[in-house]
PDB file of C-alpha atoms in Angstrom:
ATOM      1  CA  UNK A  98      -9.343  -8.126   4.292  1.00  0.00           C
ATOM      2  CA  UNK A  99     -10.826  -4.709   4.828  1.00  0.00           C
ATOM      3  CA  UNK A 100      -9.581  -1.254   5.766  1.00  0.00           C
ATOM      4  CA  UNK A 101      -9.819  -1.945   9.503  1.00  0.00           C
ATOM      5  CA  UNK A 102      -7.444  -4.895   9.110  1.00  0.00           C
ATOM      6  CA  UNK A 103      -4.904  -2.731   7.286  1.00  0.00           C
ATOM      7  CA  UNK A 104      -5.218   0.023   9.896  1.00  0.00           C
ATOM      8  CA  UNK A 105      -4.705  -2.492  12.720  1.00  0.00           C
ATOM      9  CA  UNK A 106      -1.644  -3.928  10.962  1.00  0.00           C
ATOM     10  CA  UNK A 107      -0.215  -0.446  10.399  1.00  0.00           C
ATOM     11  CA  UNK A 108      -0.686   0.497  14.051  1.00  0.00           C
ATOM     12  CA  UNK A 109       0.872  -2.792  15.162  1.00  0.00           C
ATOM     13  CA  UNK A 110       3.853  -2.185  12.866  1.00  0.00           C
ATOM     14  CA  UNK A 111       4.261   1.382  14.146  1.00  0.00           C
ATOM     15  CA  UNK A 112       4.290   0.202  17.771  1.00  0.00           C
ATOM     16  CA  UNK A 113       6.645  -2.664  16.940  1.00  0.00           C
ATOM     17  CA  UNK A 114       9.114  -0.460  15.061  1.00  0.00           C
ATOM     18  CA  UNK A 115       9.073   2.335  17.643  1.00  0.00           C
ATOM     19  CA  UNK A 116       9.329   0.101  20.725  1.00  0.00           C
ATOM     20  CA  UNK A 117      12.583   0.847  22.606  1.00  0.00           C
ATOM     21  CA  UNK A 118      14.992  -2.107  22.234  1.00  0.00           C
ATOM     22  CA  UNK A 119      18.232  -0.973  23.861  1.00  0.00           C
ATOM     23  CA  UNK A 120      17.871   0.505  27.364  1.00  0.00           C
ATOM     24  CA  UNK A 121      21.599   1.299  27.579  1.00  0.00           C
ATOM     25  CA  UNK A 122      21.431   3.561  24.494  1.00  0.00           C
ATOM     26  CA  UNK A 123      20.672   7.289  24.783  1.00  0.00           C
ATOM     27  CA  UNK A 124      16.956   8.117  24.893  1.00  0.00           C
ATOM     28  CA  UNK A 125      16.943   9.654  21.412  1.00  0.00           C
ATOM     29  CA  UNK A 126      18.272   6.419  19.891  1.00  0.00           C
ATOM     30  CA  UNK A 127      15.335   4.502  21.339  1.00  0.00           C
ATOM     31  CA  UNK A 128      12.709   7.029  20.308  1.00  0.00           C
ATOM     32  CA  UNK A 129      14.024   8.255  16.943  1.00  0.00           C
ATOM     33  CA  UNK A 130      11.108   6.621  15.064  1.00  0.00           C
ATOM     34  CA  UNK A 131       8.523   8.380  17.229  1.00  0.00           C
ATOM     35  CA  UNK A 132      10.409  11.660  17.017  1.00  0.00           C
ATOM     36  CA  UNK A 133      10.633  11.403  13.225  1.00  0.00           C
ATOM     37  CA  UNK A 134       6.965  10.462  12.892  1.00  0.00           C
ATOM     38  CA  UNK A 135       5.997  13.343  15.164  1.00  0.00           C
ATOM     39  CA  UNK A 136       8.018  15.807  13.109  1.00  0.00           C
ATOM     40  CA  UNK A 137       6.523  14.581   9.825  1.00  0.00           C
ATOM     41  CA  UNK A 138       2.942  14.598  11.150  1.00  0.00           C
ATOM     42  CA  UNK A 139       3.443  17.980  12.806  1.00  0.00           C
ATOM     43  CA  UNK A 140       4.862  19.520   9.629  1.00  0.00           C
ATOM     44  CA  UNK A 141       2.006  18.052   7.592  1.00  0.00           C
ATOM     45  CA  UNK A 142      -0.631  19.419   9.967  1.00  0.00           C
ATOM     46  CA  UNK A 143       1.060  22.821  10.049  1.00  0.00           C
ATOM     47  CA  UNK A 144       1.110  22.896   6.229  1.00  0.00           C
ATOM     48  CA  UNK A 145      -2.489  21.710   5.988  1.00  0.00           C
ATOM     49  CA  UNK A 146      -3.851  24.319   8.394  1.00  0.00           C
ATOM     50  CA  UNK A 147      -1.618  27.139   7.152  1.00  0.00           C
ATOM     51  CA  UNK A 148      -2.388  26.777   3.431  1.00  0.00           C
ATOM     52  CA  UNK A 149      -5.934  25.321   3.417  1.00  0.00           C
ATOM     53  CA  UNK A 150      -5.381  23.456   0.136  1.00  0.00           C
ATOM     54  CA  UNK A 151      -7.958  20.871   1.190  1.00  0.00           C
ATOM     55  CA  UNK A 152     -10.819  23.367   0.946  1.00  0.00           C
ATOM     56  CA  UNK A 153     -10.094  24.951  -2.446  1.00  0.00           C
ATOM     57  CA  UNK A 154     -11.492  22.313  -4.762  1.00  0.00           C
ATOM     58  CA  UNK A 155     -14.544  23.054  -6.873  1.00  0.00           C
ATOM     59  CA  UNK A 156     -15.178  19.376  -7.661  1.00  0.00           C
ATOM     60  CA  UNK A 157     -18.113  17.714  -5.936  1.00  0.00           C
ATOM     61  CA  UNK A 158     -17.203  15.382  -3.093  1.00  0.00           C
ATOM     62  CA  UNK A 159     -16.418  11.843  -4.170  1.00  0.00           C
ATOM     63  CA  UNK A 160     -15.834  12.682  -7.836  1.00  0.00           C
ATOM     64  CA  UNK A 161     -12.264  12.047  -8.934  1.00  0.00           C
ATOM     65  CA  UNK A 162     -12.882  12.431 -12.660  1.00  0.00           C
ATOM     66  CA  UNK A 163     -15.729  14.674 -13.806  1.00  0.00           C
ATOM     67  CA  UNK A 164     -18.160  13.062 -16.235  1.00  0.00           C
ATOM     68  CA  UNK A 165     -18.435  16.243 -18.317  1.00  0.00           C
ATOM     69  CA  UNK A 166     -15.521  18.416 -19.407  1.00  0.00           C
ATOM     70  CA  UNK A 167     -15.362  21.886 -17.978  1.00  0.00           C
ATOM     71  CA  UNK A 168     -16.233  24.799 -20.226  1.00  0.00           C
ATOM     72  CA  UNK A 169     -12.683  26.140 -20.191  1.00  0.00           C
ATOM     73  CA  UNK A 170     -11.077  22.766 -20.974  1.00  0.00           C
ATOM     74  CA  UNK A 171      -9.466  22.241 -24.358  1.00  0.00           C
ATOM     75  CA  UNK A 172     -11.382  19.910 -26.687  1.00  0.00           C
ATOM     76  CA  UNK A 173      -9.813  16.496 -27.309  1.00  0.00           C
ATOM     77  CA  UNK A 174      -7.552  16.371 -30.357  1.00  0.00           C
ATOM     78  CA  UNK A 175      -9.097  14.988 -33.523  1.00  0.00           C
ATOM     79  CA  UNK A 176      -7.111  12.208 -35.182  1.00  0.00           C
ATOM     80  CA  UNK A 177      -5.595  12.888 -38.585  1.00  0.00           C
ATOM     81  CA  UNK A 178      -6.737  10.808 -41.529  1.00  0.00           C
ATOM     82  CA  UNK A 179      -5.061   7.441 -41.384  1.00  0.00           C
ATOM     83  CA  UNK A 180      -4.570   7.618 -37.615  1.00  0.00           C
ATOM     84  CA  UNK A 181      -6.689   6.011 -35.019  1.00  0.00           C
ATOM     85  CA  UNK A 182      -7.508   2.613 -33.647  1.00  0.00           C
TER      86      UNK A 182
END
């Protein structure tokens, strides 16, 4: 399986969960999943564009763990005699 399969499954599940099931219920009962998802996505987008946290990183793209420690990073602790693997 690849990412496209997982995306397709997620979209199918979203449509299946949010599909209105009870026409006699008030409209907000049928669409509460879509309303909740819209509120969460809207709040996330508002936060993302208001704070711009996604653009503040100094790490190169695609590097989760730098291969070299930064100059201001503390050196790793040295084991005491008798400690270690």
